[in-house]
Tab-separated table of C-alpha atoms in Angstrom:
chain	number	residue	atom	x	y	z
A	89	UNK	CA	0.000	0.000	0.000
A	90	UNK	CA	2.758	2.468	0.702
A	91	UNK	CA	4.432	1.652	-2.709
A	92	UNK	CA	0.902	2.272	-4.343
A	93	UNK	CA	0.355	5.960	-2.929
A	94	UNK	CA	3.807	6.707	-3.503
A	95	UNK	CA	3.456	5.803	-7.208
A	96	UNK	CA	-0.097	7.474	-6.884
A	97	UNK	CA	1.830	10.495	-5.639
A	98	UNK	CA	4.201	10.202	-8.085
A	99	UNK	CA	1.833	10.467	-10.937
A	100	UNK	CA	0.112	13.157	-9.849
A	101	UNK	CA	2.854	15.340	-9.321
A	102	UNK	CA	4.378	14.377	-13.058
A	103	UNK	CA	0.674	15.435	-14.276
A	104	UNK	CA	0.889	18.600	-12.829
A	105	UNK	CA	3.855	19.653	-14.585
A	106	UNK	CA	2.612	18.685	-17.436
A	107	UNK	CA	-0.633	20.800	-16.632
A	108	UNK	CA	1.837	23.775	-16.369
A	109	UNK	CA	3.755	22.734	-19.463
A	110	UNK	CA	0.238	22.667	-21.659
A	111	UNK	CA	-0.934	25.747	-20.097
A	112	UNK	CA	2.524	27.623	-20.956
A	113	UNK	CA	2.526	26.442	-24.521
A	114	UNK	CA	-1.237	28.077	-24.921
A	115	UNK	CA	0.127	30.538	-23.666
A	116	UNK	CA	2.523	31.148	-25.869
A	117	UNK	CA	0.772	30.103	-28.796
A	118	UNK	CA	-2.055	32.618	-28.291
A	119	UNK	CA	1.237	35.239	-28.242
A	120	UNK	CA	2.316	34.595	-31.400
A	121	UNK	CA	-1.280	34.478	-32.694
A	122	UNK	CA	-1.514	38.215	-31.711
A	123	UNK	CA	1.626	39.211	-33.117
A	124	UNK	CA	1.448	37.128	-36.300
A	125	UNK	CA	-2.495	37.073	-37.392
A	126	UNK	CA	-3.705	35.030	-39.890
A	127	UNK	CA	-3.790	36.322	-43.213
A	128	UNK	CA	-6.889	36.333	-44.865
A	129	UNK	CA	-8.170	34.356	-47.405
A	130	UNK	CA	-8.500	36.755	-50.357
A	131	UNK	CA	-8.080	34.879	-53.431
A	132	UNK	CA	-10.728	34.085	-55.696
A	133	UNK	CA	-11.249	32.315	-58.701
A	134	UNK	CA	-11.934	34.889	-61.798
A	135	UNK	CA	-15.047	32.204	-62.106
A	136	UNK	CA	-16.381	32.238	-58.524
A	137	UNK	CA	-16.337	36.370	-58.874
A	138	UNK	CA	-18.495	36.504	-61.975
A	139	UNK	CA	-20.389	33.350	-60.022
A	140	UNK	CA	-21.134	36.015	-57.240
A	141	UNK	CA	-21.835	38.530	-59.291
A	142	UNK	CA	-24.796	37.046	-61.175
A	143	UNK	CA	-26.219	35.883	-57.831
A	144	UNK	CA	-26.175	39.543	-56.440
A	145	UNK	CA	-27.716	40.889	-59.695
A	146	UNK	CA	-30.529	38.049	-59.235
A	147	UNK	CA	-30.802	39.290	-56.023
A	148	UNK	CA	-31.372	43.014	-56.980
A	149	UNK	CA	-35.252	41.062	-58.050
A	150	UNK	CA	-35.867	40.023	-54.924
A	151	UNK	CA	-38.552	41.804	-51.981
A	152	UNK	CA	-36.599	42.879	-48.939
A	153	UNK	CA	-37.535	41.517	-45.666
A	154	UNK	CA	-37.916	43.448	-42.666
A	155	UNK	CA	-35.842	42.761	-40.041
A	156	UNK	CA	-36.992	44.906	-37.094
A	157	UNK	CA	-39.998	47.208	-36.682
A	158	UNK	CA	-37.743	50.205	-36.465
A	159	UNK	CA	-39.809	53.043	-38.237
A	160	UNK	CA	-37.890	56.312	-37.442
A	161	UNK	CA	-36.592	58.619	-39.645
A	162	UNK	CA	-34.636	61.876	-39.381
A	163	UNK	CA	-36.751	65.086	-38.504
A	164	UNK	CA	-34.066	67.451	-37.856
A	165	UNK	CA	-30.730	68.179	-36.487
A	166	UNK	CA	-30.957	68.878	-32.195
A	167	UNK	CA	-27.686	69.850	-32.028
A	168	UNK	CA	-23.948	69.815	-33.190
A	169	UNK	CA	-20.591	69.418	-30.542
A	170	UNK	CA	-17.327	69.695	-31.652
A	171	UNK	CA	-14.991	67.112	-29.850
A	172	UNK	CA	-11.614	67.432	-30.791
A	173	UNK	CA	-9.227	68.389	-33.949
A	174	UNK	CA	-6.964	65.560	-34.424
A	175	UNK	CA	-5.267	67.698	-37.616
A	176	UNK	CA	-5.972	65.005	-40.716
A	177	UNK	CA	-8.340	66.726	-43.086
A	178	UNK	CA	-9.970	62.938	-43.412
A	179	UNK	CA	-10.451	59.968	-41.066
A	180	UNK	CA	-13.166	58.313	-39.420
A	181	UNK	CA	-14.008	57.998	-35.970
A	182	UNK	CA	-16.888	56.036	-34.335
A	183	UNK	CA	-18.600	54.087	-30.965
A	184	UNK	CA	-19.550	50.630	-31.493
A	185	UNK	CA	-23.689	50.719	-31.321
A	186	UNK	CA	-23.767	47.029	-30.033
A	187	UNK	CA	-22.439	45.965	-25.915
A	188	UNK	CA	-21.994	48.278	-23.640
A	189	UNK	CA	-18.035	49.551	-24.426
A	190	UNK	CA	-17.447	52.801	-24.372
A	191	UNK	CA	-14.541	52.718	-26.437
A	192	UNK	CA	-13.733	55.475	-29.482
A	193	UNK	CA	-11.579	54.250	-32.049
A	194	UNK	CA	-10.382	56.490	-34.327
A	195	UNK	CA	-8.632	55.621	-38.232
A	196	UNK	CA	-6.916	58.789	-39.656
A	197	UNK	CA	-6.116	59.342	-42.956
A	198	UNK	CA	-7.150	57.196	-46.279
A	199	UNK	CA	-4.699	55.096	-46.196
A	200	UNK	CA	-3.124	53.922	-42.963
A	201	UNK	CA	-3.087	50.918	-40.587
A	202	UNK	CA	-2.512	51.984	-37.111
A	203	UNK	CA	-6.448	52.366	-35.240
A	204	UNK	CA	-6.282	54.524	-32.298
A	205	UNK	CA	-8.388	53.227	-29.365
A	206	UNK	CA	-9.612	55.477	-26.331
A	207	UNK	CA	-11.324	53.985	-23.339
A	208	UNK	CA	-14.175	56.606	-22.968
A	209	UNK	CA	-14.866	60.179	-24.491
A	210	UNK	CA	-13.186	62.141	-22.361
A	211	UNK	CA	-10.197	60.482	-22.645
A	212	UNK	CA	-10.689	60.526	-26.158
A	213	UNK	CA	-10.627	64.579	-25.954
A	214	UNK	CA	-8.124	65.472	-23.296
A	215	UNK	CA	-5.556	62.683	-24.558
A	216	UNK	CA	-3.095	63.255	-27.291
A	217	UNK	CA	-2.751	60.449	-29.850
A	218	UNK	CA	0.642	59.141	-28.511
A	219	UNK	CA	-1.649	58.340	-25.391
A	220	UNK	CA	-3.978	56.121	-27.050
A	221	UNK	CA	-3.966	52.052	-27.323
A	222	UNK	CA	-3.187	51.229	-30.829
A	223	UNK	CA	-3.858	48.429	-32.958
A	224	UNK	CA	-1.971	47.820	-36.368
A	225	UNK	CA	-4.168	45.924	-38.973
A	226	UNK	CA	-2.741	43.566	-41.554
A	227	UNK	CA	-3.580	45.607	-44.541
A	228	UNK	CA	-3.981	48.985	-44.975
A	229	UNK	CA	-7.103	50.835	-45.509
A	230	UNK	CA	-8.778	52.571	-48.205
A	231	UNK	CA	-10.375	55.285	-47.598
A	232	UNK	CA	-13.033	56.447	-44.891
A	233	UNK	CA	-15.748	54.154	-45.444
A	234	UNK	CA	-15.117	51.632	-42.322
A	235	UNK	CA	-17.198	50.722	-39.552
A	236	UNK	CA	-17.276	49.231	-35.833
A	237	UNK	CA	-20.008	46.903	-35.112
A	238	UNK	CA	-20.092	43.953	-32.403
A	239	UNK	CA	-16.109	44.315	-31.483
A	240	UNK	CA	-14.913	44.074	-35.120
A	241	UNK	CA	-13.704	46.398	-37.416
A	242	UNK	CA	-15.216	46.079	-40.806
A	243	UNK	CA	-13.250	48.526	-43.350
A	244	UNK	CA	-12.305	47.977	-47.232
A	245	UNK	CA	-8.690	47.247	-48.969
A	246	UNK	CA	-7.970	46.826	-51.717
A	247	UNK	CA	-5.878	43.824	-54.000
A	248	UNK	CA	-6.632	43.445	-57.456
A	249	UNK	CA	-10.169	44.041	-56.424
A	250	UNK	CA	-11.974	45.870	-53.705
A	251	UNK	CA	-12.178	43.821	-50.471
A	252	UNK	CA	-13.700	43.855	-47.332
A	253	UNK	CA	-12.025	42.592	-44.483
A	254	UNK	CA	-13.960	41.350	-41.103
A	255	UNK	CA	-11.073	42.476	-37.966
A	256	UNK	CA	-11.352	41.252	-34.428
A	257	UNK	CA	-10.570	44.294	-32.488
A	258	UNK	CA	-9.948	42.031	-29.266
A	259	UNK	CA	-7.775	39.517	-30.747
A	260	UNK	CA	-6.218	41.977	-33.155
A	261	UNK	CA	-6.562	39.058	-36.162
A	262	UNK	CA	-8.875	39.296	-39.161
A	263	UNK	CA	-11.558	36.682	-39.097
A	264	UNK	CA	-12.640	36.689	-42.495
A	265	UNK	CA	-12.530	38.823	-45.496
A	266	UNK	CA	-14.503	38.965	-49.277
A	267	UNK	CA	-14.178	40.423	-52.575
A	268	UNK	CA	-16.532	42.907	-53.153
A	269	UNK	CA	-19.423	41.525	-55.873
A	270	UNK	CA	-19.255	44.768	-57.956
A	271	UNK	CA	-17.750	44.935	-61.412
A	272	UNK	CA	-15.946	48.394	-62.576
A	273	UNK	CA	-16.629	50.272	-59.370
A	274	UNK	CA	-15.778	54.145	-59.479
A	275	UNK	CA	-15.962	56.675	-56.297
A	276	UNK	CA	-19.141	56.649	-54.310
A	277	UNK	CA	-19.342	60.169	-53.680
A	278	UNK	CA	-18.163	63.130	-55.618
A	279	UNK	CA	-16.782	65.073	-53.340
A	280	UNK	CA	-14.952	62.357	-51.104
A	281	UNK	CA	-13.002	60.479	-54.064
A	282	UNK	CA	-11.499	58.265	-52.029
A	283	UNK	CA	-14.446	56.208	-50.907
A	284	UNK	CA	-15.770	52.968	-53.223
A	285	UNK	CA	-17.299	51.736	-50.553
A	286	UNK	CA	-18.652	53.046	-47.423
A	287	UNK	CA	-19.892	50.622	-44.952
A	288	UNK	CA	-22.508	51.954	-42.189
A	289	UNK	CA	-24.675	50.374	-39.601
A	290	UNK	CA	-28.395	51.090	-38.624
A	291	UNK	CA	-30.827	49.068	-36.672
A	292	UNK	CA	-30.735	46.179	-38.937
A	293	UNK	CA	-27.184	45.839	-39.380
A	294	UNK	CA	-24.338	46.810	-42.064
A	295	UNK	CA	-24.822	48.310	-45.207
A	296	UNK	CA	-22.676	49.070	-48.200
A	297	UNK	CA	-22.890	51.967	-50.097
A	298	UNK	CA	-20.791	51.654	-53.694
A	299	UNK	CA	-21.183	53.060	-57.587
A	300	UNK	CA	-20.078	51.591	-60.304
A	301	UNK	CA	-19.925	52.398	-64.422
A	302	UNK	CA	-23.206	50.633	-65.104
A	303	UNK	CA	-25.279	53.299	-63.266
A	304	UNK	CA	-22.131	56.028	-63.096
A	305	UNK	CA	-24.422	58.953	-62.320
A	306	UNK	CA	-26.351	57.598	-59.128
A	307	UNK	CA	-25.220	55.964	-55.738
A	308	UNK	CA	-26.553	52.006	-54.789
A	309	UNK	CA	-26.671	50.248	-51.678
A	310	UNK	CA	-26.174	46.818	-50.505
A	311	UNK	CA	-27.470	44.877	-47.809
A	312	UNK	CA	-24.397	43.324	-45.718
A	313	UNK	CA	-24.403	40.114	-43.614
A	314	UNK	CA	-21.685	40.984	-40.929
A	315	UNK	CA	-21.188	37.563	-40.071
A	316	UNK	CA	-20.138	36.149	-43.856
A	317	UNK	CA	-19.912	39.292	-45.134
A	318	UNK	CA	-22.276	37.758	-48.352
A	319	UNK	CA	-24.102	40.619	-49.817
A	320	UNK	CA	-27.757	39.868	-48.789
A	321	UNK	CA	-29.438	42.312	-51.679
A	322	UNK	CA	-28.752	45.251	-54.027
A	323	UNK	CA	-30.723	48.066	-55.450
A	324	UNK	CA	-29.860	50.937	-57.462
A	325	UNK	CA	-31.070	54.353	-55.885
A	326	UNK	CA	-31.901	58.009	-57.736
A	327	UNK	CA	-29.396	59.866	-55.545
A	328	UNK	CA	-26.857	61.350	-57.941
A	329	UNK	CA	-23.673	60.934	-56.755
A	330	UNK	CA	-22.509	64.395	-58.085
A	331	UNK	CA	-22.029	66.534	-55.354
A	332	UNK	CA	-22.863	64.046	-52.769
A	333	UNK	CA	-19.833	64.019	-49.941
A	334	UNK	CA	-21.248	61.484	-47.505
A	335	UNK	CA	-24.276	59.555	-46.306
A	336	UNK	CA	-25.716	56.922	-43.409
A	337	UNK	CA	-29.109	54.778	-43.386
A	338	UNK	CA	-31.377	54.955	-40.443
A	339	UNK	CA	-34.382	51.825	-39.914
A	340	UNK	CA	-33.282	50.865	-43.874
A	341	UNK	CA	-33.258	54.396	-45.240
A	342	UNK	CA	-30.141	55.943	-46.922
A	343	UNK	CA	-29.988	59.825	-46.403
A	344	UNK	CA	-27.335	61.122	-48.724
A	345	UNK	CA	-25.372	64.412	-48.052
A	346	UNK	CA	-25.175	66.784	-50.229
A	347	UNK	CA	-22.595	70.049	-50.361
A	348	UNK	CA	-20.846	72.381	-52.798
A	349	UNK	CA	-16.878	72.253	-54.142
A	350	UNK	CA	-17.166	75.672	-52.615
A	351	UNK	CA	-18.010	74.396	-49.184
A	352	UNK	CA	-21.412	75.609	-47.969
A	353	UNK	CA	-24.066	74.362	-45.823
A	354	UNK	CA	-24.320	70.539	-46.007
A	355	UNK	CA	-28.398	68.945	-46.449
A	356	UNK	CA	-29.506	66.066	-46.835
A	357	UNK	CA	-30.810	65.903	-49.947
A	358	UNK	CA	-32.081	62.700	-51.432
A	359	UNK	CA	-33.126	60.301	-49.405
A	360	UNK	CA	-34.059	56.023	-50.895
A	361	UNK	CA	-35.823	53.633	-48.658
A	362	UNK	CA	-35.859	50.171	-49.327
A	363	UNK	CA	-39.018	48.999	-48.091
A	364	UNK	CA	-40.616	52.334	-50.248
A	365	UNK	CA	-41.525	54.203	-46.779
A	366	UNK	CA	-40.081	57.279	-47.002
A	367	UNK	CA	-39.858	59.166	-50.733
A	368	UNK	CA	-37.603	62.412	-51.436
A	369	UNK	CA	-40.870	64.080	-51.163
A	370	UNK	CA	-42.217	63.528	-47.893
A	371	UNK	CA	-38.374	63.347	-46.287
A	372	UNK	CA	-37.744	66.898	-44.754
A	373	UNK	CA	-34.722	68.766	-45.996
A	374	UNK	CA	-32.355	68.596	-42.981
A	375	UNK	CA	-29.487	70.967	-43.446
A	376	UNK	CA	-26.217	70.550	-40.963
A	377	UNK	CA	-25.390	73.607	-39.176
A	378	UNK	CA	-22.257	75.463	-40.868
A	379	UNK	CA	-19.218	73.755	-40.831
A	380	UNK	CA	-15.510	74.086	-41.619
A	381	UNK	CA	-15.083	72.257	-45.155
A	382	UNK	CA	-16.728	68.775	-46.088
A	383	UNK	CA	-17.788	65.575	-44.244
A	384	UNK	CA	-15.284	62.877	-45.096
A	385	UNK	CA	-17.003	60.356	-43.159
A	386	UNK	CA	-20.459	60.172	-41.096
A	387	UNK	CA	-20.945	57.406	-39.017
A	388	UNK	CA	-24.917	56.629	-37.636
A	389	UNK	CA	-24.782	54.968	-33.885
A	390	UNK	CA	-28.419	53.298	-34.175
A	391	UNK	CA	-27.634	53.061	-30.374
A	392	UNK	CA	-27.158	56.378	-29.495
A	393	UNK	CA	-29.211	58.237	-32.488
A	394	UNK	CA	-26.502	60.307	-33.194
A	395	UNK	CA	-24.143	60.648	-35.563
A	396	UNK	CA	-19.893	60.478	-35.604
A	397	UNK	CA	-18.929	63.225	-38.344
A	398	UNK	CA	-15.546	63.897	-39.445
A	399	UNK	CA	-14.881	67.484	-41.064
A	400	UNK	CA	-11.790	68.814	-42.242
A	401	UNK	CA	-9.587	67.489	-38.644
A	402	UNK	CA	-12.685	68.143	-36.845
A	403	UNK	CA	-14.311	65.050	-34.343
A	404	UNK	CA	-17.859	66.087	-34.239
A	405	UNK	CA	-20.830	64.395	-32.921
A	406	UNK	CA	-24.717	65.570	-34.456
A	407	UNK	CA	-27.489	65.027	-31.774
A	408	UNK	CA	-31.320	63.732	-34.073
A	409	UNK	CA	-34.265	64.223	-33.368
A	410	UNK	CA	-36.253	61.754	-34.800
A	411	UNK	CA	-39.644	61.124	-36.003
A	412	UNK	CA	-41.616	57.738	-36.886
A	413	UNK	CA	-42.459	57.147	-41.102
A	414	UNK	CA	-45.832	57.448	-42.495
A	415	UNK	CA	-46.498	53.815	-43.116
């Protein structure tokens, strides 16, 4: 019996270590994880991108389905705060809508790959930059079109086609990524050039907003599944993309802004709805009050019914008051 407990002993000791040994290797495996992400998997066959293609242009046929019973629209603008100038005359900056994180992240510039990450607001406006957390993506963005929604960064690159690329803001790897089901696409908005696709968020999820040569003179809109990033459905709206610097959806509804090369007051000015609830008639002309230059990026928080605007270095935030569609 003593030989048995001190073999027992023995064993139990030499499975301990090798508790410790496992638990260090996970360790250091989830390490090199975060310093070495995955690449994603962005090539395509020429065949399964034409394949995609016809399926979204099938798709254009289809009814959409309501998702939610969110019926608000915009009635007018309750007020405007100016939060910071960070310097860059473009960039994005936004609040994830979904948990409860009060985290700002902010992505200067069109064309960079460092995210700056702020635990609250204030910090946010009383930090410099050098102060913030930052976060280095794989590939570099394109643009001002990105979006946070659920703890991931959705924002567009581009490699022999435009991509979208699916970025776990926790884990600092991309989880998945997808070539964009649009043939010859050309800027999105007149006046910000540098945007093919803008991806937003409302109440029923993400959203792209694109052009391409097919219908070169107005904007369309594509309904995105954030967790395959398929597109769900297209359409093609009447807002003309001359002119037109930015624009959000609210409840399914795309508002697009509206401004002059000699900047002036920006309005919404054309507005589509999907489900045919709102028309550029009955939608009241909302203008912004006076600004510095022109949006680069404005960013809807279905959450906090407000919107994240970017203008010429300037953080702002635009307080809505809404109103409920005349269904």
């Amino acid at each position: 019996m003593e030989s048995v407990e001190k073999e027992r002993e023995q064993l139990r000791a030499e499975l301990e270590n090798t508790n410790i040994r496992v638990d260090r290797v996970e360790r250091e495996m989830d390490y090199l994880e975060t310093q070495n992400p995955a690449p994603p998997c962005v090539e395509m066959e020429e065949k399964l991108v034409d394949h995609k293609v016809t399926i979204v242009k099938e798709k254009k046929k289809e009814k959409y389905e309501k998702l939610t019973e969110c019926t608000d629209m915009i009635a007018s603008i309750k007020s405007m705060k100016i939060l910071k100038r960070i310097g860059s005359s473009t960039g994005m900056w936004a609040r994830d809508p979904l948990g409860d994180s009060d985290n700002i992240y902010v992505l200067e510039g069109t064309g960079n790959d460092t995210v700056y990450e702020y635990s609250r607001a204030r910090d946010f406006t009383q930090s410099p930059v050098m102060r913030a957390r930052r976060i280095k993506v794989p590939y570099p963005w394109l643009g001002t079109g990105h979006v946070v929604y659920g703890g991931f960064l959705y924002y567009v690159t581009r490699k022999n086609e435009y991509q979208i690329i699916k970025f776990d803001l926790k884990n600092k790897t991309v989880v998945d990524s997808a070539v964009f089901p649009a043939e010859q696409q050309i800027p999105v908005y007149s006046l910000s050039p540098f945007n093919y696709i803008d991806i937003v968020a409302d109440e029923e999820g993400l959203w792209a907003i694109y052009a391409t040569n097919e219908n070169e003179k107005n904007i369309c809109l594509a309904k995105l599944d954030p967790k395959t990033l398929d597109i769900e459905q297209m359409w093609d709206t009447p807002c003309p993309r001359e002119n037109a610097e930015s624009a959000f959806v609210i409840c399914g509804a795309v508002y697009v802004v509206y401004n002059t090369k000699l900047p002036s007051r920006s309005r919404v000015q054309c507005v589509f709805d999907v489900r045919d609830a709102v028309s550029n008639e009955e939608a009241p002309l909302v203008y912004f009050p006076k600004r510095y230059a022109s949006h680069s990026s404005m960013k809807y928080n279905p959450k906090e019914k407000q919107i994240y605007a970017w203008d010429d270095g300037y953080q702002l935030i635009y307080r809505l008051v809404m109103k409920k569609k005349d269904l």
